[in-house]
XYZ file of C-alpha atoms in Angstrom:
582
model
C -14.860 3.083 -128.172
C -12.473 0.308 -127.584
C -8.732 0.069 -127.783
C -6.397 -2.410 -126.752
C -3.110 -1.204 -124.800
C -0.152 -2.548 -123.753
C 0.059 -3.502 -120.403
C 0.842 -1.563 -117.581
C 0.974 1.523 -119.585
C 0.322 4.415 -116.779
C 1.299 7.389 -116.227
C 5.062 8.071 -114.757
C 5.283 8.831 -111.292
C 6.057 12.492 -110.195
C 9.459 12.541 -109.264
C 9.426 15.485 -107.175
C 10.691 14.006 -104.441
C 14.331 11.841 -104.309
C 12.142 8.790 -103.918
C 9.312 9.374 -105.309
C 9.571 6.169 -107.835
C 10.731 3.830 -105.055
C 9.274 0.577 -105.296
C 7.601 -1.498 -107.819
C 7.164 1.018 -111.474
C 4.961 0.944 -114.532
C 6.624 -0.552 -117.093
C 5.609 0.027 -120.708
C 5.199 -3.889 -122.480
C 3.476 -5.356 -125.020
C 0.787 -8.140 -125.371
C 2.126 -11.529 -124.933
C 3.011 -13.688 -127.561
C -0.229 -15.164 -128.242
C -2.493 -13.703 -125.951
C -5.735 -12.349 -126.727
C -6.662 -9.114 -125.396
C -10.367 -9.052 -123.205
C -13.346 -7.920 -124.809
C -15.800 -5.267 -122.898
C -19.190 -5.301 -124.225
C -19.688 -1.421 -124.065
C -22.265 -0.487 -121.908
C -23.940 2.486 -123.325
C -24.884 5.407 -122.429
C -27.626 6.549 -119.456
C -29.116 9.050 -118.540
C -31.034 8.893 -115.517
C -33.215 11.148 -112.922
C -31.742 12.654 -109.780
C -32.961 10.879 -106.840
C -32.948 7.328 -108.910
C -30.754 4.403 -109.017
C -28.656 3.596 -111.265
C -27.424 0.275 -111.865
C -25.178 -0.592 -114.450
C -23.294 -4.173 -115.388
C -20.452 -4.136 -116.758
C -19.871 -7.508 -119.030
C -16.156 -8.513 -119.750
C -15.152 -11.583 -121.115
C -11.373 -12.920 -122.000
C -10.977 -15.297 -125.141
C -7.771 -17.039 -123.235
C -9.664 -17.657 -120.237
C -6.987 -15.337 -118.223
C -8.577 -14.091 -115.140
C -9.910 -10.637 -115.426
C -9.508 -6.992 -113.223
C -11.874 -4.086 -114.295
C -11.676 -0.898 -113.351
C -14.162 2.396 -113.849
C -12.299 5.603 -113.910
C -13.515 8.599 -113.864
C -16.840 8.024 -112.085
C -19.324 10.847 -110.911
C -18.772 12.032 -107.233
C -21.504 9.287 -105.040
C -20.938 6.298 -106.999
C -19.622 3.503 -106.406
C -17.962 -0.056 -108.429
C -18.236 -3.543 -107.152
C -15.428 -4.832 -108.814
C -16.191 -8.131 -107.467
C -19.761 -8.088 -109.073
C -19.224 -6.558 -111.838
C -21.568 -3.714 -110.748
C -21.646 -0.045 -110.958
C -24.191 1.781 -108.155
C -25.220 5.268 -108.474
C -27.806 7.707 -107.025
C -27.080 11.416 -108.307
C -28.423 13.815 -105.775
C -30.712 17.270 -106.592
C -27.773 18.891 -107.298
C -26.182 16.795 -109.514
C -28.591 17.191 -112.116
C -27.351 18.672 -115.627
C -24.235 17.339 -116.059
C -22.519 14.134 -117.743
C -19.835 11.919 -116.458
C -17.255 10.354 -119.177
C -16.423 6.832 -117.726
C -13.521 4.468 -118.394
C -13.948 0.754 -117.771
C -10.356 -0.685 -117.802
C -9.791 -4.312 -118.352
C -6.859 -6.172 -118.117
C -5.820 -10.302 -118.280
C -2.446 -9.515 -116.572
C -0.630 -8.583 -120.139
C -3.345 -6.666 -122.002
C -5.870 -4.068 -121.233
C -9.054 -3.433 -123.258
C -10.667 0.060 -122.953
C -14.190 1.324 -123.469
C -16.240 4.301 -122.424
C -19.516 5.470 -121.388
C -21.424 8.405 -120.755
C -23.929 8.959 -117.186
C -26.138 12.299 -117.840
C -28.062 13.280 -114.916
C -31.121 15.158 -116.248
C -32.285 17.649 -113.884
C -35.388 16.788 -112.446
C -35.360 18.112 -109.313
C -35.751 21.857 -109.283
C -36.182 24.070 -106.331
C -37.002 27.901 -106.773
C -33.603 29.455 -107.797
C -32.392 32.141 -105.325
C -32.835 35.614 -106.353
C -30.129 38.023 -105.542
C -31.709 41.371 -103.084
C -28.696 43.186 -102.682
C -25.115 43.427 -104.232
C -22.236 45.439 -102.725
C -18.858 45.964 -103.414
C -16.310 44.987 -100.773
C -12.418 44.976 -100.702
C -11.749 42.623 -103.527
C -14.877 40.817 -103.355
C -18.764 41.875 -103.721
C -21.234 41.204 -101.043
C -24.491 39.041 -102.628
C -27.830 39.056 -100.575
C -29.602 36.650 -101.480
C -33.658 35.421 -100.603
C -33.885 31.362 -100.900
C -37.490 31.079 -101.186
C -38.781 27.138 -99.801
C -40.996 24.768 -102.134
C -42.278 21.387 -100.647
C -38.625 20.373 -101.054
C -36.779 22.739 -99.512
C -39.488 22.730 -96.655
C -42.390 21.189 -94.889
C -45.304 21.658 -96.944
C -46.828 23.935 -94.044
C -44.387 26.261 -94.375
C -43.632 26.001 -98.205
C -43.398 29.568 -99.449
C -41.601 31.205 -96.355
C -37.970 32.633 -97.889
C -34.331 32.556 -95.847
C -31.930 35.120 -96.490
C -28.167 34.178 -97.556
C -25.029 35.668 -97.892
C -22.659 35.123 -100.839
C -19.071 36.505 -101.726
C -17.504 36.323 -104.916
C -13.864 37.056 -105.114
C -13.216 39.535 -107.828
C -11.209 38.236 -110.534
C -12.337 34.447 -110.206
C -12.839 32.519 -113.506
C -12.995 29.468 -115.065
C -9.323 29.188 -115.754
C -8.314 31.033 -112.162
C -11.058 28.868 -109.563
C -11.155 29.667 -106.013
C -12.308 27.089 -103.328
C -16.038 27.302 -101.478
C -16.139 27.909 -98.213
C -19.504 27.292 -96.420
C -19.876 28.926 -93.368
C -22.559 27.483 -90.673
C -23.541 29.260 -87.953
C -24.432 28.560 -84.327
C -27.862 28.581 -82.612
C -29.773 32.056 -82.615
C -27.001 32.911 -85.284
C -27.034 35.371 -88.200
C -25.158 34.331 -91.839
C -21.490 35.528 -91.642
C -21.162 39.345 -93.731
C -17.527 38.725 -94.529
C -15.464 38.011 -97.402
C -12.179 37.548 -98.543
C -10.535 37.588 -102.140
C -9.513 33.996 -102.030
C -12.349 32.507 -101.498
C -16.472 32.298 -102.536
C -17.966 32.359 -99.093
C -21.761 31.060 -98.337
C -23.578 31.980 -95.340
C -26.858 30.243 -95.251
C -29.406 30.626 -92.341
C -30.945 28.236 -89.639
C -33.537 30.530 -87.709
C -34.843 27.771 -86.401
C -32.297 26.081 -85.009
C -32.726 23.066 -86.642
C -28.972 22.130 -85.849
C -28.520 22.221 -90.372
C -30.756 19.417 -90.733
C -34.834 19.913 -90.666
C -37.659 19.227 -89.057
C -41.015 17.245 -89.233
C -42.964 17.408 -92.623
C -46.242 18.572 -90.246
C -45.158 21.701 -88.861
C -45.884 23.991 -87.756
C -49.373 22.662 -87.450
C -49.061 20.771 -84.162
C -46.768 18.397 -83.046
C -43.881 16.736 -85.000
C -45.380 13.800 -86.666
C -44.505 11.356 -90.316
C -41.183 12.023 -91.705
C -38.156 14.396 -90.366
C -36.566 15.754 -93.540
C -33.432 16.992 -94.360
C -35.010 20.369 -95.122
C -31.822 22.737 -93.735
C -29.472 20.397 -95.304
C -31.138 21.241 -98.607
C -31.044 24.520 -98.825
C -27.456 24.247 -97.976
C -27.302 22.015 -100.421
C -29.189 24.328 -103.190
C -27.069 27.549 -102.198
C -24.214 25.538 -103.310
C -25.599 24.411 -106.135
C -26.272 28.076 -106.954
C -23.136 29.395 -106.949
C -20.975 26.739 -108.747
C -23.632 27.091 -111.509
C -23.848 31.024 -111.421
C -20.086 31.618 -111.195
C -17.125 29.711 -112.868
C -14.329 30.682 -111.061
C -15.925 28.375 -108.145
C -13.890 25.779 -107.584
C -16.422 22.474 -106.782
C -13.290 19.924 -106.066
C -12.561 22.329 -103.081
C -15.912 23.042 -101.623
C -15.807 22.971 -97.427
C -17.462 23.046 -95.009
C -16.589 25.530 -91.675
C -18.954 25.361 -88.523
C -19.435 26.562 -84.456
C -21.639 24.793 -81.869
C -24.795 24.397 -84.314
C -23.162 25.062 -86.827
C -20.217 22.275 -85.972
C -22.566 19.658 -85.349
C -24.548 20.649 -88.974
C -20.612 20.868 -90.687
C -20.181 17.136 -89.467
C -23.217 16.179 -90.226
C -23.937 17.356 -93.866
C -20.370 16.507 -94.301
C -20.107 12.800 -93.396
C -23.312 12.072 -95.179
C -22.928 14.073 -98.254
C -19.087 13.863 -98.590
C -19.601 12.993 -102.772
C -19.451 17.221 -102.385
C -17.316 18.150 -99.857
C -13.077 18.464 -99.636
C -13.077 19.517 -96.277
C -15.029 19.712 -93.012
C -13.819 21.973 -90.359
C -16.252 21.873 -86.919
C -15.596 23.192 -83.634
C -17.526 22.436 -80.493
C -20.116 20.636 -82.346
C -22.138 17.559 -80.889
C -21.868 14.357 -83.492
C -24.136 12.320 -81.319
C -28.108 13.760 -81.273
C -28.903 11.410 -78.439
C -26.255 12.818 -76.415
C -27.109 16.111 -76.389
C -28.011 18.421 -72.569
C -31.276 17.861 -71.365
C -32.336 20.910 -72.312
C -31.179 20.982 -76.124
C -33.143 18.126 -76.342
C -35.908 19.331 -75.399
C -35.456 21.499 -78.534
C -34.728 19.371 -80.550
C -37.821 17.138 -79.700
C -39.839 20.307 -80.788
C -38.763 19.825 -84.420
C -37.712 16.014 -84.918
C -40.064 14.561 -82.314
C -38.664 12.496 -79.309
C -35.915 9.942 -79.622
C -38.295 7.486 -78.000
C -40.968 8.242 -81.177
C -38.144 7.086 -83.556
C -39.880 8.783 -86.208
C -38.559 8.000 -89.784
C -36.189 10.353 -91.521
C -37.955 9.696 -95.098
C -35.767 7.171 -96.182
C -36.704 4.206 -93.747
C -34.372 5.355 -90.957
C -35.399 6.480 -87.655
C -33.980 10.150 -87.469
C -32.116 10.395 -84.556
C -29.932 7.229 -85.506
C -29.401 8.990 -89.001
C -27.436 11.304 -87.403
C -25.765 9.892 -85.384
C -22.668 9.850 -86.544
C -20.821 7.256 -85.276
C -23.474 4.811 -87.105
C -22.725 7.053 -90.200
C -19.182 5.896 -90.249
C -19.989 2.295 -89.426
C -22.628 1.983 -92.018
C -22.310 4.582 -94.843
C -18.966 3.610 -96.647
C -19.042 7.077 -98.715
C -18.367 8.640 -95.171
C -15.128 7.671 -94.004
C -13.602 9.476 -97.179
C -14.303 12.564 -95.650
C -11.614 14.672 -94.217
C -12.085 15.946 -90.847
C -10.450 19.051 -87.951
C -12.605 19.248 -84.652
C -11.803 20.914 -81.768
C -13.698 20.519 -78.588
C -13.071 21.918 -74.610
C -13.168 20.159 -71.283
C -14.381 23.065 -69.557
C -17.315 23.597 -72.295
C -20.432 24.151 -70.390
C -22.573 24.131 -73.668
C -21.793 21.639 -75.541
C -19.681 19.796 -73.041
C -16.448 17.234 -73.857
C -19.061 14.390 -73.606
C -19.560 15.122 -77.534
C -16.789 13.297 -78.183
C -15.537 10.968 -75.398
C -18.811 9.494 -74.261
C -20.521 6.527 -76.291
C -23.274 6.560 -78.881
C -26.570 4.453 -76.854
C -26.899 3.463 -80.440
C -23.366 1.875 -81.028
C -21.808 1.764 -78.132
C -18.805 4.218 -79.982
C -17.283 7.437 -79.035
C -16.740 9.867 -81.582
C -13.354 9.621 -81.379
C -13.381 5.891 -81.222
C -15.632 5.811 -84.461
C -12.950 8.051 -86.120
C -10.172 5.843 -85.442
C -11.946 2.185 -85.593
C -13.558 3.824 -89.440
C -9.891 5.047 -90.374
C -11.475 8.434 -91.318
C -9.003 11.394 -92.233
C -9.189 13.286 -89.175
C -7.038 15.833 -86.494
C -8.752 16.210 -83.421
C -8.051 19.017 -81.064
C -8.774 18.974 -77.272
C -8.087 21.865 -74.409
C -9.300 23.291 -71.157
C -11.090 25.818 -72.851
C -15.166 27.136 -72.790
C -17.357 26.920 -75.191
C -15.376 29.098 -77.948
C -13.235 30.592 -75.018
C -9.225 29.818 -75.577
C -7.828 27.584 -72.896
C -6.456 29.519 -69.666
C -3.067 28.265 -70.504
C -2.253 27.777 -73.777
C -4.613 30.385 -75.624
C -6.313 29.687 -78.696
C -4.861 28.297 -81.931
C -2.213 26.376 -79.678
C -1.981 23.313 -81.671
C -0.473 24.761 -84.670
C 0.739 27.921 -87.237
C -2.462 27.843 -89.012
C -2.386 24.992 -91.274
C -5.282 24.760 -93.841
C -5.119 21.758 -96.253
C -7.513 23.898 -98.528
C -4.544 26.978 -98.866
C -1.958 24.639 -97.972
C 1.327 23.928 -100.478
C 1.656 20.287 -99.989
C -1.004 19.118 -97.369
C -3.698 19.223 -99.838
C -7.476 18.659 -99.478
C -9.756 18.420 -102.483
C -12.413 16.183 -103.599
C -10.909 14.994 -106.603
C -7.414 14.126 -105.007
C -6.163 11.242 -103.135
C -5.186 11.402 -99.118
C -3.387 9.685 -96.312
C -5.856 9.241 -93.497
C -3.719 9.057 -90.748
C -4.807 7.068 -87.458
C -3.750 5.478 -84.232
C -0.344 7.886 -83.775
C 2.570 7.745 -81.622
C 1.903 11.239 -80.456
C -1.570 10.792 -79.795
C -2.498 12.285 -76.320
C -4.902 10.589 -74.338
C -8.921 12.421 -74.291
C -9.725 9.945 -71.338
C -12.736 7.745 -71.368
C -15.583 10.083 -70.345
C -15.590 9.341 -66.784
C -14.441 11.821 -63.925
C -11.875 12.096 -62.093
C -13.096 13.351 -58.772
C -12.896 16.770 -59.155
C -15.927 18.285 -60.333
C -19.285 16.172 -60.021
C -21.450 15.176 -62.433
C -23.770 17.628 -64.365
C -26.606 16.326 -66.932
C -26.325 19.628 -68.631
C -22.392 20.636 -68.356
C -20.534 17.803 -67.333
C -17.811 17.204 -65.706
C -16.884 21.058 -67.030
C -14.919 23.671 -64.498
C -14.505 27.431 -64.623
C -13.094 28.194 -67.738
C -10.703 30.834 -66.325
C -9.051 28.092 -63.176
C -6.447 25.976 -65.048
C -6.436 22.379 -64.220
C -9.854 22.459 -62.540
C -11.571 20.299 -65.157
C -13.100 16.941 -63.705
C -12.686 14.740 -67.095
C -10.490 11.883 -67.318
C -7.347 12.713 -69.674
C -5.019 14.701 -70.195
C -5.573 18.399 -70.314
C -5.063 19.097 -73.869
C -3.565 17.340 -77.106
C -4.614 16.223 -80.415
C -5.299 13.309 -82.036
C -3.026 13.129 -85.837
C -0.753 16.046 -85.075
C 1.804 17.002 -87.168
C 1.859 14.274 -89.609
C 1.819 15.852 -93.517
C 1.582 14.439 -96.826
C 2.819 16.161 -100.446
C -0.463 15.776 -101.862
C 1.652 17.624 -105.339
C 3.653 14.291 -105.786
C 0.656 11.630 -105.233
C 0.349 9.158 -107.977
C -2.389 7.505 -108.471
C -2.493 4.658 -110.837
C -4.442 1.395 -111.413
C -1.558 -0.654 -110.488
C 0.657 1.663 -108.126
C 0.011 4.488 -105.611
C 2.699 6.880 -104.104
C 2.486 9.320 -101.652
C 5.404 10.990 -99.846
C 4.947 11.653 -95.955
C 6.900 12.759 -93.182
C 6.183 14.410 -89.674
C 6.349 18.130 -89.045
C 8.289 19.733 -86.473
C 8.731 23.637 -87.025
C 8.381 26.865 -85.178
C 7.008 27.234 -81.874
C 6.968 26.679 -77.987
C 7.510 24.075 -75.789
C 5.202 22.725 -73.294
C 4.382 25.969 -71.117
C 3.712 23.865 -68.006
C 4.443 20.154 -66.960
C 1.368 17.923 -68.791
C 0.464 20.275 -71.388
C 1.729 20.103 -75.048
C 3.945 22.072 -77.503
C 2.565 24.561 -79.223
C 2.662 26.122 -82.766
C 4.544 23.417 -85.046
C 6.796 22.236 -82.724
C 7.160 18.694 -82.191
C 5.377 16.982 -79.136
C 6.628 14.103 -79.084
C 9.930 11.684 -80.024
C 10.784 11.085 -83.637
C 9.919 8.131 -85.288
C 6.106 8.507 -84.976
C 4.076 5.904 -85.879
C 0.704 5.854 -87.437
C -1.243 3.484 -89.133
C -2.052 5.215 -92.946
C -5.582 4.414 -95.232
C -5.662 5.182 -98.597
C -8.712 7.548 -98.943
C -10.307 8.770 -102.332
C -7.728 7.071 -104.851
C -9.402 7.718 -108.368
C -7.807 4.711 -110.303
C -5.941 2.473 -107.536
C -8.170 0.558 -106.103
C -9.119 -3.145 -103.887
C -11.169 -5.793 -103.981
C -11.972 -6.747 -100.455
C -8.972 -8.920 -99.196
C -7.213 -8.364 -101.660
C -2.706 -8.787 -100.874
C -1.315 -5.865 -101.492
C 3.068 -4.714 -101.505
C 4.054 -1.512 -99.650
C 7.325 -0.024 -99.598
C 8.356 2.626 -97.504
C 11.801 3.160 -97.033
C 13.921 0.234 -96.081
C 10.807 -1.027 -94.783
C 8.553 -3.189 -96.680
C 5.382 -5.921 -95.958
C 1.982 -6.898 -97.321
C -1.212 -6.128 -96.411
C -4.792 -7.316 -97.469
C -7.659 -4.792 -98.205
C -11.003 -4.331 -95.727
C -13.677 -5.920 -96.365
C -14.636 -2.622 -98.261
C -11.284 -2.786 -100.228
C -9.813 0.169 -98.608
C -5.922 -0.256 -97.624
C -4.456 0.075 -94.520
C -0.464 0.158 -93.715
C -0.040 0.081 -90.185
C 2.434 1.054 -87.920
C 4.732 3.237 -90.702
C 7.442 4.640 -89.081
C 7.554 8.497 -89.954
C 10.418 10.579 -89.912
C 11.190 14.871 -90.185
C 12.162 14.027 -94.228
C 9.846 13.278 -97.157
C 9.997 8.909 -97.879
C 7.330 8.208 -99.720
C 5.249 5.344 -99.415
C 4.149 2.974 -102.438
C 1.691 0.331 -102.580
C 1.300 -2.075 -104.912
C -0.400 -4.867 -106.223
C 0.886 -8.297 -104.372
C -0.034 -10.176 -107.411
C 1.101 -7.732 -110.183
């Protein structure tokens, strides 16, 4: 299973674009005269549980002495190489089970490149009851699946192990292995019912939460008395097990674009089960959802305490950490490095008396973050929406949908979200409007419950800090069709989009539709999220090109990269990063 290549030998940029191959190329070459090629000692093949580590070594050694880069392509969704170390890390979860990953460790002196493969099986050892289907009826281009998802000790507390949750699934007619549709998972907000509807262009899943465990679960000792030992992910299983389901049950779902669409409850669950199982996830959509448990009303806490026991208990989560800092999500994006490849759209109101603007401009207790700040300081792929609006009422003003012509990276042509692709995470913009700080600004005082919220109906009478509405990452685009992805280059074109719609309908309020709100250049730092083959060793110098504009940057301390400040036109330029030392 080894072969020695030339070196540099990729695959040639997509020229799609007029300059698509700026910048440094792959250039087909030979060994040097007299160099010896590195040697891989192959690895062999595991196979390993679900739920258990895996952690796998990978010994190179070069008969020159050169220094040596590996690489592992093609790695299963969740793992993760230490190139520094030498060291491959992977825990498959329960639904990863019963299927095999073909890996390709890449090494290369700086002119040769040695090749070897290996095989990770995940056996499936983790097997909830299967869902059994109740009901099946034909729909306009898509048939209607009832389903009853009946709990073990894994998919509930052991108390009420045995109860069964009813589901909705819709499978577009004409879907097949060689013609996949995407996955859209549809959460639902608290006292909600699963979602009936379906489309032909999509599978839909509608799971339920009767209990409103806001898609995550509740103490392993209820119901019998009070919540007590661990708070398990319970909800987020079944979710979890539903999807499993259906990619196994029907080929024409699409697993690369599987995402995740949630309201109130079911925003907060779409943020959550998305940021901390992203290895499954393309997209998360949330709207009015609260991404901060400790920062919830007085009142929803009090719920909450019913299932997952006070914050001041700190009981554990089952995996050693206290539950209410689990979900926190601006810990998740400081800690959890799998997280900020996510890709994110939220949308929250200042006059939301329910879940109130305070879910994303006031700070975690835990890490002293906003949501928003955590989103920008993690470099996490995100557009954030803001408005006057109620708690899924459109803002007196500018109406719902204001902020554009309904763009959907899952459906889009260009803009394009799946798990197995690269993206520009965009951050820091030009155009960014400011949220405020979470204080008030005199107009409206201070409610534990609602916060600084007005009447939904009397523009301008909201008493948060800020501006009125705006976004966070509007209008910037990537041609996700003409990304290439190599070990040694990366190319992606970008540009800023200003199209149809209306200018600002009164003075401090934005555009709306696609219309540009803002001046032209915008700038905006960009992070290379989810590259398959190019990737960093922490620090590491690396070349960018973009345009007549060129520089070096060095890689996080996670070896993610980060070009800041690119100046961003109305046309396609693409920007290419390269290896400083190539």
């Amino acid at each position: 299973n080894i072969e020695v290549r030339g070196a540099y030998q990729d695959t040639p940029g997509d020229t799609t674009h007029a300059d698509a191959s700026a910048g440094p190329g792959s250039s087909a070459g030979g060994t040097a005269a007299g160099n010896r090629p590195p040697t891989i000692e192959p690895p062999g093949d595991r196979s390993i549980a679900e739920d258990e580590a895996l952690v796998q070594t990978i010994a190179v050694a070069d008969p020159d002495g050169d220094p040596v880069r590996v690489f592992l392509l093609d790695l299963p969704p969740g793992a993760r190489w230490l190139e520094s170390e030498r060291r491959l890390e992977f825990t498959p979860d329960f639904i990863q089970g019963g299927r095999s990953w073909q890996v390709r460790v890449v090494a290369d002196d700086g002119s040769a490149r040695a090749e070897a493969t290996f095989s990770i099986t995940v056996e499936d050892t983790i097997r909830p009851p299967a869902p059994t289907i109740v009901e099946s009826v034909a729909g306009d281009g898509f048939t209607r699946l009832t389903l009853s998802q009946k709990t073990d000790d894994y998919l509930d507390s052991p108390g009420f192990a045995g109860r069964a949750f009813d589901a909705i699934v819709t499978a577009p007619e004409g879907a097949s292995a060689t013609d996949r549709r995407p996955v859209r998972v549809l959460l639902h907000g608290f006292d909600g019912v699963p979602a009936s509807d379906g489309w032909s262009g999509e599978f839909r899943i509608a799971p339920h939460d009767p209990d409103g465990t806001y898609w995550w679960g509740y103490a392993e000792s209820l119901p019998n008395g009070a919540p007590a030992g661990a708070v398990r992910e319970y909800t987020a299983r079944r979710v979890l097990h539903l999807i499993e389901w259906v990619l196994r049950e029907h080929p024409g779902a699409d697993p690369e674009r599987v995402y995740l669409d949630g309201v109130s409850m079911g925003g907060a669950g779409a943020m959550t089960i998305g940021l901390v199982h992203g290895r499954h996830f393309a997209w998360v959509s949330a709207l009015v959802g609260q991404a901060i448990p400790r920062n919830h009303r007085p009142s929803r806490l009090a719920t909450l305490s019913g299932l997952w026991g006070a914050p001041e208990l700190g009981l554990d989560d089952g995996a050693g950490q206290v539950v209410w800092d689990r979900m926190d999500l601006t810990r998740v994006l400081r800690d959890e490095p799998a997280s900020r490849e996510q890709m994110l759209f939220l949308k929250h109101g200042k006059d939301d008396t329910t879940i109130h603007f305070g879910a994303v401009v006031i700070a975690s207790p835990l890490t002293g973050r906003t949501f928003y700040d955590a989103l920008q300081s993690s470099a996490v792929g995100h557009l954030a929406v803001w408005d006057e609006g109620g708690h899924l009422i459109a803002d007196p003003v500018l109406g719902d949908g204001w902020w554009q012509l309904g763009w959907n990276p899952i459906f889009d042509a260009t803009a394009i979200a799946r798990r197995d692709l690269a993206f520009p995470a965009f951050t820091r913009s030009s155009l960014d409007r400011d949220p405020g700080d979470g204080t008030g600004n005199g107009a409206r005082p201070w409610d534990p419950e609602t916060g600084f919220a007005g009447d939904v109906a009397a523009p301008g009478d909201t008493g948060w800090t800020g501006e009125i509405a705006g976004a966070l990452n509007r209008a910037l685009r990537w041609d996700g069709t003409a990304i290439v992805d190599e070990i040694d280059r990366f190319a992606v074109p970008l540009r800023v989009l200003d199209g149809d719609g209306g200018a600002a309908p009164l003075p401090g309020y934005p555009t709306t539709g696609d219309r540009l709100d803002g001046a032209l250049p915008v700038t905006v730092d960009v992070t290379l999220r989810r590259t398959r083959a190019f990737r960093a060793t922490p620090g590491e110098r690396m070349r960018w090109e973009f345009g007549a504009a060129s520089g070096e940057v060095d890689a996080d301390p996670d070896g993610q990269v980060t070009v800041p400040a690119l100046a961003l036109g109305a046309a396609w330029t693409t920007l290419v990063v390269t290896r400083a030392g190539g």
